[in-house]
Amino acid sequence: MRQVAVVGAGMTRFGKHQDRSMKDLAREAVENALRAAGIEKETIEAAAVGNAVAGLITGQECIRGQVVLREMGIGGIPVINTENACASSSTAFHLAWLYVASGMYDTVLAVGMEKLFHPDKKKTFEAIGSAIDLEIADEFARQMSGEQAAGAGESRSVFMDYYANLARAHMARYGTTREQFARIAAKNHTNGSLNPHAQFQTPRTMEDILAAPLIAEPLTRMMCSPIGDGAAAVVITTAEKARQLTSKPVYVRASIVASSQQHAEGAPGIVTNAAQKAYKMAGISPQEVQVVEVHDATAPAELIVYEELGLCSPGEGGKMIDDGVTTLGGRVPVNPSGGLLAKGHPVGATGVAQISEIFWQLRGEAGKRQVAGAKVGLTENGGGVLGNENAVASVHIFTL
Amino acid sequence: MRQVAVVGAGMTRFGKHQDRSMKDLAREAVENALRAAGIEKETIEAAAVGNAVAGLITGQECIRGQVVLREMGIGGIPVINTENACASSSTAFHLAWLYVASGMYDTVLAVGMEKLFHPDKKKTFEAIGSAIDLEIADEFARQMSGEQAAGAGESRSVFMDYYANLARAHMARYGTTREQFARIAAKNHTNGSLNPHAQFQTPRTMEDILAAPLIAEPLTRMMCSPIGDGAAAVVITTAEKARQLTSKPVYVRASIVASSQQHAEGAPGIVTNAAQKAYKMAGISPQEVQVVEVHDATAPAELIVYEELGLCSPGEGGKMIDDGVTTLGGRVPVNPSGGLLAKGHPVGATGVAQISEIFWQLRGEAGKRQVAGAKVGLTENGGGVLGNENAVASVHIFTL
């Protein structure tokens, strides 16, 4: 397969964009990505568009990518609409990569987009419930009221129990502490304060995180990612064309999408499997990775993913955050963008936003949150009920 | 890119499966495809699953492919969920093909599936409206009653006016007649009577078609495709592995997905563009094609597609059906399966079902509807509002 490189990225700020449509958000992201790549929209030969729940939010299921792109004058090309829950747009990126790697097309756009906020809150809740997703449980608690209480409360309990159970199991097995989870959330909120695209830009201490309302032991509200709207886009092309466009192409060294399966107790989970395939594909070891964006749906998820990605040994996630290894300035900063916890998590936009962050980091364009000298980056994006049979994981590895 | 071949196909009968779930329909199709290919499910390395409107029908948007496949013990692999309106599963096939052609995976499953019938008819209408689709307009008329009349009536009028306008424009420009459209519908219903998978299996004459209730001049009800449920699946692999599995691999010679764009009056439309790319990719001319499945959402659509695919010259579609060229026994039979008009059109299942038909035809396994000696086949699958900016067309070419 051909070598592929990212040559441009763009995203909106994540957050509550009550007055903006998904089209409008996508336009901002795509136009910024094209501008960053220094190419005209006519150069784009195909597009892959990730979105999770617009069907339920808008009542309009079909060809959402075409509808969004033609607004900005992009048409006549193959548009692949794809959905993989919270991993929708890393899946879109994977398909865009496949188009270029295969030799089918040279220059392809990958877009992630989502509007979760709706004037009718019930629609937001239904859509989120539909995402079989967990991380937004915080907002269920935050926004629950009156008529939504029953349904939302039930979802919340399923969601939070799940993550809380995972966290408690890790605590029981390895002695991991609430303070360690809080330290992860504090790191991400503090990173978010350095990122103009982040939904939350207020630095937080471990004490702030622990003082937030308890959702389900050990999770406090600030250990959970919020509801948000947003879009992100990247332009990819062949290595050869990339070198004509920029002195700093960001090469895609591995692109893996996996789904989970029934497996024996104690067998490696979906993230571990996807990561191992990605390392093998890239010919890169976990120890060589210098900057990482992971799917921190909740703070404990990030800690567990350290281990699943092989950034540390099983059970040593707590020590890793205590030692500051994953903090900005540490050996391998994780979620310098603020992650899902602070940058936000508009479901279908998250995957491409993670890739955008690694693009900027490897090129030295990440501003105040820059990881100095990073040349190897990794993204991990999850979807569905992780640990369950209906889950998705996507791992990408990039080098300058 | 590597050469790819289809080695197995399976589908349910299309129709009203009120008592069966989408999972159940998909299972039948996938198990039949695996059996036909002579492989175990463990051999499948990835899957692409096309579905258009299950989100609105079920209220559950996400990872529908994983949910369906794990029921039959297929997990741990990448599952790509894709949607492109009525072309959803030809898009899924395109992605499955891309996986094998690129070298990423060897043996991949493509699935199309849809449940349109719902005990609450309102849900069916909403979902169909969401597909921005036209062909099911007949059923709007057929099923309209009481509370649905207003909304459904409005959609019906938009849908049917559109197709009726296309038909009338062709009549005005080229002298095409109602009888020619009726002849196409009669051919497809008669073909459907030979196909055990078809929703409608009653042979019809031109007179029957013309005597059906008028929907919008010149369309009668029997010139419009029905609402239906169903699933279809195919297994594809590398040419090398295919030759180990079967003495009759069906090679994929071209796989094109396109979207429409704003274009100048009189410029070639989306189907023409997609077909020209496909012929070029395959190195095959329209004159070499021996059996075709097209997207006959309505009878006039099939006639117009004859011209867009270059099976005849512009304006000669009417003559082509009059001369029996596209009838079973003619030079290039079109829709031997019965097409959307008689085989049925469960939106997201249609693309892979068309490909299944060509697979069976080229292998001589099409029973009473067999096109004798066909070695070159083509499928054309459309989606969205054809002729409009928000449309999709997919063209595939196959050889024995």
XYZ file of C-alpha atoms in Angstrom, chain A residues 36 40 42 48 78 90 107 136 162 166 196 220 233 244 248 253 300 302 370 384 389:
21
model
C -3.942 24.739 6.173
C -8.397 24.285 -3.358
C -11.468 21.151 -6.411
C -15.304 10.171 4.171
C -17.478 9.801 -3.799
C -11.578 7.842 13.197
C -6.216 13.597 -2.144
C -21.752 11.659 28.492
C -20.351 0.574 33.842
C -14.354 -0.600 35.630
C -8.409 27.590 22.175
C -17.088 12.886 40.121
C -11.508 17.857 9.243
C 5.243 19.112 -2.679
C 6.296 18.866 7.311
C 2.122 4.805 9.790
C -10.424 6.063 34.710
C -7.560 7.168 30.280
C 3.058 22.057 22.492
C -19.899 1.612 21.895
C -19.179 -7.218 22.725
